[in-house]
Coordinates of C-alpha atoms and ligand atoms in Angstrom, one line a residue:
M20 CA -19.3 -19.7 -4.9
I21 CA -17.1 -20.6 -8.0
S22 CA -18.1 -21.2 -11.5
A23 CA -15.9 -22.7 -14.1
P24 CA -17.6 -22.6 -18.1
G25 CA -17.0 -26.1 -20.3
R26 CA -15.8 -25.0 -23.6
V27 CA -16.9 -25.4 -27.4
N28 CA -13.3 -25.1 -29.6
L29 CA -14.9 -23.7 -32.9
I30 CA -11.4 -24.6 -34.7
G31 CA -7.6 -25.3 -33.7
E32 CA -8.2 -29.2 -32.5
H33 CA -5.3 -31.1 -31.9
I34 CA -2.7 -28.4 -32.0
D35 CA -2.5 -26.8 -28.4
Y36 CA -0.5 -29.5 -27.0
H37 CA 2.0 -28.5 -29.7
G38 CA 2.0 -24.7 -28.7
L39 CA -0.1 -23.5 -31.7
P40 CA -3.3 -21.0 -31.4
V41 CA -6.5 -22.6 -30.8
L42 CA -10.2 -20.4 -31.2
P43 CA -12.6 -22.0 -28.6
M44 CA -15.4 -20.1 -26.8
A45 CA -16.7 -20.8 -23.3
L46 CA -20.4 -21.9 -22.7
R47 CA -23.0 -20.9 -20.6
R48 CA -22.5 -24.2 -19.0
S49 CA -20.4 -24.7 -16.1
I50 CA -19.1 -26.6 -13.0
R51 CA -20.0 -24.8 -10.0
I52 CA -18.6 -25.1 -6.5
Q53 CA -19.8 -24.0 -2.9
F54 CA -16.9 -24.2 -0.5
Q55 CA -15.7 -23.3 3.1
L56 CA -12.0 -23.2 4.5
R57 CA -11.7 -25.9 7.0
D58 CA -9.1 -25.5 9.6
D59 CA -7.0 -29.2 8.8
H60 CA -5.8 -30.5 5.7
R61 CA -9.0 -32.7 4.7
I62 CA -10.4 -32.1 1.3
Q63 CA -14.1 -32.8 1.4
A64 CA -16.5 -33.0 -1.8
V65 CA -20.0 -33.8 -2.3
S66 CA -21.1 -34.1 -6.5
E67 CA -24.8 -34.1 -6.6
D68 CA -24.5 -36.5 -9.6
Y69 CA -21.3 -38.5 -8.6
G70 CA -21.4 -38.5 -4.6
G71 CA -19.0 -37.6 -2.2
R72 CA -15.4 -38.0 -1.5
A73 CA -13.0 -37.4 1.2
F74 CA -9.3 -37.4 1.4
E75 CA -6.0 -36.1 3.0
W76 CA -4.3 -33.2 1.7
T77 CA -0.9 -34.3 1.5
P78 CA 2.5 -32.8 -0.3
V79 CA 2.6 -36.0 -3.0
L80 CA -0.7 -37.5 -3.7
T81 CA -0.9 -40.2 -5.8
P82 CA -4.4 -41.5 -8.3
V83 CA -6.8 -43.5 -7.1
A84 CA -8.8 -46.0 -9.2
R85 CA -9.7 -45.0 -13.0
G86 CA -12.5 -42.9 -14.0
D87 CA -13.2 -41.8 -9.9
W88 CA -13.7 -38.1 -9.9
E89 CA -11.7 -38.1 -6.9
N90 CA -9.0 -38.0 -9.3
Y91 CA -10.1 -34.3 -10.6
L92 CA -10.1 -33.2 -7.0
R93 CA -6.7 -34.7 -6.2
A94 CA -5.3 -32.9 -9.5
A95 CA -6.5 -29.5 -8.2
A96 CA -4.5 -30.3 -5.0
Q97 CA -1.4 -31.5 -6.4
A98 CA -1.1 -29.0 -8.8
I99 CA -1.7 -26.3 -6.2
A100 CA 1.0 -28.1 -3.8
G101 CA 3.5 -27.6 -6.6
Q102 CA 3.4 -23.9 -6.1
W103 CA 2.2 -23.0 -2.8
G104 CA 2.5 -26.1 -0.9
V105 CA -0.2 -27.7 0.9
L106 CA -2.8 -25.3 2.1
N107 CA -5.7 -25.9 4.1
G108 CA -8.8 -27.9 2.8
I109 CA -12.0 -27.1 2.0
D110 CA -15.8 -28.7 2.4
A111 CA -17.1 -28.7 -1.1
A112 CA -20.5 -28.7 -3.0
I113 CA -20.3 -29.9 -6.7
E114 CA -23.4 -29.1 -9.5
S115 CA -22.7 -29.3 -13.2
D116 CA -25.1 -28.6 -15.9
L117 CA -21.9 -29.7 -18.4
P118 CA -22.3 -32.8 -19.8
P119 CA -19.5 -35.5 -19.2
A120 CA -17.7 -37.1 -21.7
A121 CA -19.1 -35.1 -24.7
G122 CA -16.0 -32.8 -25.7
L123 CA -17.0 -29.8 -23.8
S124 CA -14.1 -30.2 -20.9
S125 CA -16.2 -31.2 -18.6
S126 CA -13.1 -32.6 -16.7
S127 CA -10.8 -29.5 -17.0
A128 CA -13.6 -26.9 -15.8
L129 CA -13.7 -29.4 -12.8
I130 CA -10.1 -28.8 -12.1
V131 CA -10.0 -25.4 -12.5
A132 CA -13.7 -24.9 -10.0
V133 CA -11.5 -27.1 -7.7
T134 CA -8.2 -24.8 -7.8
L135 CA -9.6 -21.5 -7.7
A136 CA -11.7 -22.5 -4.8
L137 CA -8.8 -23.7 -3.0
L138 CA -6.7 -21.2 -3.6
R139 CA -9.7 -18.3 -3.1
A140 CA -10.6 -20.0 0.1
N141 CA -7.0 -19.8 1.3
H142 CA -6.8 -16.2 0.3
I143 CA -4.5 -16.3 -2.6
E144 CA -4.9 -14.6 -5.6
A145 CA -3.8 -16.4 -8.5
T146 CA -2.7 -14.4 -11.5
F147 CA -3.6 -16.1 -15.2
E148 CA -0.4 -16.9 -15.9
E149 CA 0.1 -19.0 -12.7
L150 CA -2.5 -20.8 -13.4
M151 CA -1.6 -21.6 -16.8
R152 CA 1.7 -22.8 -15.3
I153 CA 0.2 -25.5 -13.1
L154 CA -3.4 -26.3 -14.2
P155 CA -2.2 -28.4 -17.8
D156 CA 0.2 -30.5 -15.7
G157 CA -2.8 -31.0 -13.2
E158 CA -4.9 -33.1 -16.0
H159 CA -1.7 -34.8 -17.0
F160 CA -1.8 -36.4 -13.2
V161 CA -5.7 -37.8 -14.2
G162 CA -3.7 -39.5 -17.5
T163 CA -4.3 -37.4 -20.1
R164 CA -1.3 -35.6 -21.7
G165 CA -3.7 -32.5 -23.0
G166 CA -3.0 -29.2 -23.4
G167 CA -3.8 -25.8 -22.5
M168 CA -6.8 -24.8 -24.1
D169 CA -9.4 -26.3 -22.1
H170 CA -8.3 -24.3 -18.7
A171 CA -7.6 -21.0 -20.9
A172 CA -10.6 -20.6 -22.5
S173 CA -12.1 -22.2 -19.0
L174 CA -10.6 -18.9 -17.4
A175 CA -10.5 -16.2 -19.5
S176 CA -13.1 -16.0 -22.0
R177 CA -15.5 -13.2 -22.0
A178 CA -19.7 -13.4 -22.7
G179 CA -20.2 -12.5 -26.6
C180 CA -16.9 -13.3 -28.1
A181 CA -14.5 -16.4 -29.5
S182 CA -11.2 -16.8 -27.5
L183 CA -8.1 -16.8 -29.7
I184 CA -5.6 -18.4 -27.4
E185 CA -2.2 -18.4 -27.9
F186 CA 0.7 -20.4 -25.8
T187 CA 4.0 -19.3 -27.0
P188 CA 3.7 -16.7 -25.1
L189 CA 0.7 -16.9 -23.2
A190 CA -2.0 -14.7 -24.6
V191 CA -5.7 -14.5 -25.2
H192 CA -7.3 -12.0 -27.5
H193 CA -11.4 -11.8 -27.2
I194 CA -12.9 -11.5 -30.9
P195 CA -16.4 -10.8 -30.7
I196 CA -18.9 -13.1 -32.6
P197 CA -21.1 -11.4 -34.9
P198 CA -25.0 -11.5 -33.2
E199 CA -26.3 -13.0 -36.3
W200 CA -24.2 -16.1 -36.0
A201 CA -25.5 -18.9 -34.1
F202 CA -23.7 -22.3 -32.6
L203 CA -25.4 -25.4 -31.6
V204 CA -23.6 -28.4 -30.0
A205 CA -25.1 -31.8 -30.9
H206 CA -24.1 -35.2 -29.0
S207 CA -23.7 -37.8 -31.6
M208 CA -24.5 -40.2 -28.8
H209 CA -21.6 -42.0 -29.1
T210 CA -19.9 -41.3 -25.8
A211 CA -15.8 -40.2 -25.1
E212 CA -15.0 -41.3 -21.9
K213 CA -11.6 -39.5 -21.8
S214 CA -10.6 -41.2 -18.5
G215 CA -10.6 -44.7 -20.5
A216 CA -9.5 -46.1 -23.4
I217 CA -9.8 -43.3 -25.3
R218 CA -6.9 -41.3 -23.5
E219 CA -4.3 -43.9 -25.2
R220 CA -5.2 -43.0 -28.4
Y221 CA -5.8 -39.5 -27.3
N222 CA -1.9 -39.6 -26.3
A223 CA -0.7 -41.6 -29.1
V224 CA -1.8 -38.4 -31.6
R225 CA 0.4 -36.5 -29.8
T226 CA 3.1 -38.8 -29.5
A227 CA 3.0 -39.2 -33.6
G228 CA 2.5 -35.6 -34.0
A229 CA 5.5 -34.6 -32.0
A230 CA 7.6 -37.7 -33.5
A231 CA 6.7 -36.4 -37.2
L232 CA 8.1 -32.8 -36.1
A233 CA 11.6 -34.4 -34.6
E234 CA 11.3 -36.1 -38.4
T235 CA 11.3 -33.2 -40.4
G236 CA 13.7 -31.6 -38.2
F237 CA 12.0 -28.1 -37.3
P238 CA 12.4 -27.1 -33.6
S239 CA 8.7 -26.8 -32.7
Y240 CA 5.4 -26.2 -35.2
T241 CA 5.7 -22.6 -34.9
A242 CA 8.6 -22.7 -36.6
A243 CA 7.9 -25.0 -39.2
I244 CA 4.4 -23.0 -40.2
E245 CA 6.5 -19.8 -39.6
T246 CA 9.3 -20.4 -42.3
V247 CA 7.7 -23.1 -44.9
D248 CA 4.6 -22.9 -47.2
E249 CA 2.1 -25.2 -46.6
H250 CA 3.3 -27.1 -50.4
E251 CA 6.4 -27.1 -48.7
L252 CA 5.3 -28.5 -45.7
A253 CA 3.3 -31.4 -47.8
R254 CA 6.5 -32.3 -49.8
L255 CA 8.6 -32.7 -46.4
A256 CA 5.4 -34.5 -44.9
E257 CA 5.4 -37.0 -48.1
P258 CA 8.6 -39.4 -46.9
L259 CA 6.5 -40.2 -43.1
A260 CA 5.1 -43.3 -42.2
P261 CA 1.5 -42.9 -42.7
L262 CA 0.5 -42.4 -39.3
M263 CA 3.3 -39.6 -38.9
R264 CA 2.2 -37.9 -42.1
G265 CA -1.2 -37.8 -41.9
T266 CA -0.8 -36.1 -38.1
F267 CA 1.8 -33.6 -39.5
L268 CA -0.3 -32.9 -41.9
H269 CA -3.4 -32.5 -39.7
V270 CA -1.2 -29.3 -37.5
V271 CA 0.0 -27.7 -39.8
T272 CA -3.5 -26.9 -42.1
E273 CA -5.3 -26.7 -38.7
A274 CA -2.9 -24.0 -37.6
H275 CA -3.9 -22.4 -40.9
R276 CA -7.7 -23.0 -40.6
V277 CA -7.3 -20.8 -37.4
R278 CA -5.6 -18.1 -38.8
A279 CA -8.4 -18.4 -42.1
A280 CA -11.1 -18.3 -39.3
V281 CA -10.2 -15.7 -37.1
C282 CA -9.9 -13.4 -40.7
A283 CA -13.6 -14.8 -41.4
L284 CA -14.7 -13.9 -37.7
R285 CA -13.4 -10.3 -38.0
E286 CA -14.6 -9.8 -41.3
N287 CA -18.2 -11.1 -41.0
Q288 CA -17.8 -13.8 -43.2
P289 CA -20.0 -16.9 -42.5
A290 CA -19.8 -18.8 -45.4
H291 CA -16.0 -19.1 -45.7
F292 CA -15.8 -19.5 -41.7
G293 CA -18.5 -22.3 -42.2
Q294 CA -16.3 -24.2 -45.1
I295 CA -13.0 -23.7 -42.6
L296 CA -15.1 -26.0 -40.3
L297 CA -16.3 -28.9 -42.6
D298 CA -12.7 -29.1 -43.4
G299 CA -11.3 -28.9 -40.5
H300 CA -13.8 -31.8 -40.0
A301 CA -12.3 -33.6 -42.9
S302 CA -8.8 -33.2 -41.5
L303 CA -9.8 -34.7 -38.3
R304 CA -11.5 -37.4 -39.8
D305 CA -9.2 -38.3 -42.7
R306 CA -5.8 -37.5 -41.6
L307 CA -5.7 -37.9 -37.8
G308 CA -8.7 -40.7 -37.5
V309 CA -10.4 -39.0 -34.5
S310 CA -13.8 -39.1 -35.9
C311 CA -16.2 -41.7 -35.6
P312 CA -19.3 -42.8 -38.5
A313 CA -22.2 -40.9 -36.0
L314 CA -20.0 -37.9 -35.3
D315 CA -19.7 -37.9 -39.4
R316 CA -23.5 -38.3 -39.7
L317 CA -24.1 -35.8 -37.3
V318 CA -22.1 -33.3 -39.4
D319 CA -23.9 -34.3 -42.8
A320 CA -27.4 -34.4 -40.9
A321 CA -26.8 -30.4 -39.9
M322 CA -25.4 -29.6 -43.2
A323 CA -28.5 -31.3 -44.8
S324 CA -30.8 -29.1 -41.9
G325 CA -29.3 -25.6 -43.2
A326 CA -25.9 -25.4 -40.8
I327 CA -23.3 -23.1 -43.1
G328 CA -20.6 -25.4 -41.0
A329 CA -20.1 -28.2 -38.8
R330 CA -17.0 -30.2 -37.5
L331 CA -16.3 -32.5 -34.4
T332 CA -15.4 -30.5 -31.5
G333 CA -13.1 -31.5 -28.5
A334 CA -10.5 -34.3 -28.5
G335 CA -13.1 -36.5 -30.9
F336 CA -13.8 -40.4 -30.8
G337 CA -17.2 -39.9 -30.0
G338 CA -18.7 -36.9 -27.8
C339 CA -19.7 -33.5 -29.5
A340 CA -20.1 -31.7 -32.8
V341 CA -20.4 -27.8 -33.1
V342 CA -22.9 -26.4 -35.7
F343 CA -22.7 -23.2 -37.0
C344 CA -25.3 -21.5 -39.0
R345 CA -27.3 -18.1 -39.3
R346 CA -29.2 -17.4 -36.0
A347 CA -32.3 -16.9 -38.4
D348 CA -32.4 -20.7 -39.4
L349 CA -31.4 -21.9 -35.7
D350 CA -34.6 -23.4 -35.6
K351 CA -34.7 -24.8 -38.4
V352 CA -31.5 -26.0 -37.8
R353 CA -32.4 -27.8 -34.6
D354 CA -35.3 -29.0 -36.0
G355 CA -33.8 -30.8 -39.0
L356 CA -31.2 -32.3 -36.3
L357 CA -34.0 -33.3 -34.6
D358 CA -35.6 -35.7 -36.9
R359 CA -32.7 -36.5 -39.4
F360 CA -30.3 -37.4 -36.6
Y361 CA -32.2 -37.8 -32.9
S362 CA -35.9 -39.4 -34.4
G363 CA -37.3 -36.5 -32.8
A364 CA -35.4 -37.3 -29.4
T365 CA -35.1 -34.1 -27.6
G366 CA -32.5 -33.7 -25.2
H367 CA -29.3 -33.8 -27.1
I368 CA -28.7 -30.4 -28.5
Y369 CA -28.7 -27.1 -27.4
E370 CA -27.3 -23.7 -28.3
A371 CA -24.2 -22.8 -27.3
E372 CA -23.7 -18.7 -26.4
P373 CA -20.1 -17.5 -25.8
G374 CA -20.1 -17.0 -22.0
P375 CA -17.8 -15.3 -19.7
G376 CA -14.8 -17.2 -18.5
A377 CA -14.1 -18.2 -14.5
V378 CA -12.3 -14.7 -13.8
N379 CA -14.2 -12.8 -16.1
S380 CA -17.5 -13.3 -14.7
Ligands
GLA29 C1 -8.7 -32.1 -25.5 C2 -7.5 -31.7 -24.2 C3 -7.3 -30.3 -25.1 C4 -6.9 -30.2 -26.7 C5 -8.5 -31.1 -27.4 C6 -8.0 -31.4 -28.9 O1 -10.1 -31.2 -25.2 O2 -8.0 -31.5 -23.7 O3 -6.2 -29.8 -24.6 O4 -5.9 -30.9 -26.8 O5 -8.4 -32.3 -26.7 O6 -8.0 -30.1 -29.4

């Protein structure tokens, strides 16, 4: 069996695809897949929630209808084919306790799980680097031009730790989370369906960031951050059109927030860490425009309930918020949210415990 976890991103949103470091942690919720090698090239999978799918694995696969989960199976097969060719297929049974479309990376976890199952069934031991070369591109097959954060977190996280993921060059640093820190993941009740209209908005944010970078003349965001201080970056952003200016400022300030959050985590400074999460949310809301009223209310409700920080997590446009509090206050914050945001309805909020990645389990 393969188990690929979802992730909650603590800080570093909408910057992985610009090559900048991010700080997620894997959840103890995952996509699990049981599989058996076939002696032909057919891939057959059945999911308890979404039913059965079957197709012939050929060197060039095309997507089926938008939103169909078979696309994730095809994405995995296509990604493998580009590197190792068409292999034998599998019969697979898939189950999940990861909520879909919640910003917790259920789709990347599914691609990771299917990829690892196909490789393992065919006795191929791929390295983390090899997997990271093929997986983000696999997701492009489904239509979202995401970065590598979700796959890296799902593959390489370590229990009890946040993962500082760097992309240039690829590296994962495991940073222990102090035992007295606790995180909740709370759903805004506004669904962010990434395979639908949201993917155009996601891709537009990415394009605006790349266009802004080109206008400022830096070869990369990494170069911009390393050569110029925050004030100078703000001055350089002034002449840009509003969408590009907001995006540029979000990206460069978020990169600084990741660095600051890593220090706060290492030095056990919860108040500083919480403020960084709140600043990150404000930037996603005001500069990038990827929050929504439900997420803003959820963050406010978390703070009114005794959290130290909270922000939307993942791509945004709906989905979940990550809520940070002292472990001693966990029940108080959860009860406060149930009261203030969910009118007593349960099942939309749970503790996010830092779990192992698929290759570290
Ligand atoms: C999605 C993508 C990630 C990342 C986030 C935003 O989850 O899959 O690569 O870009 O959005 O930070």
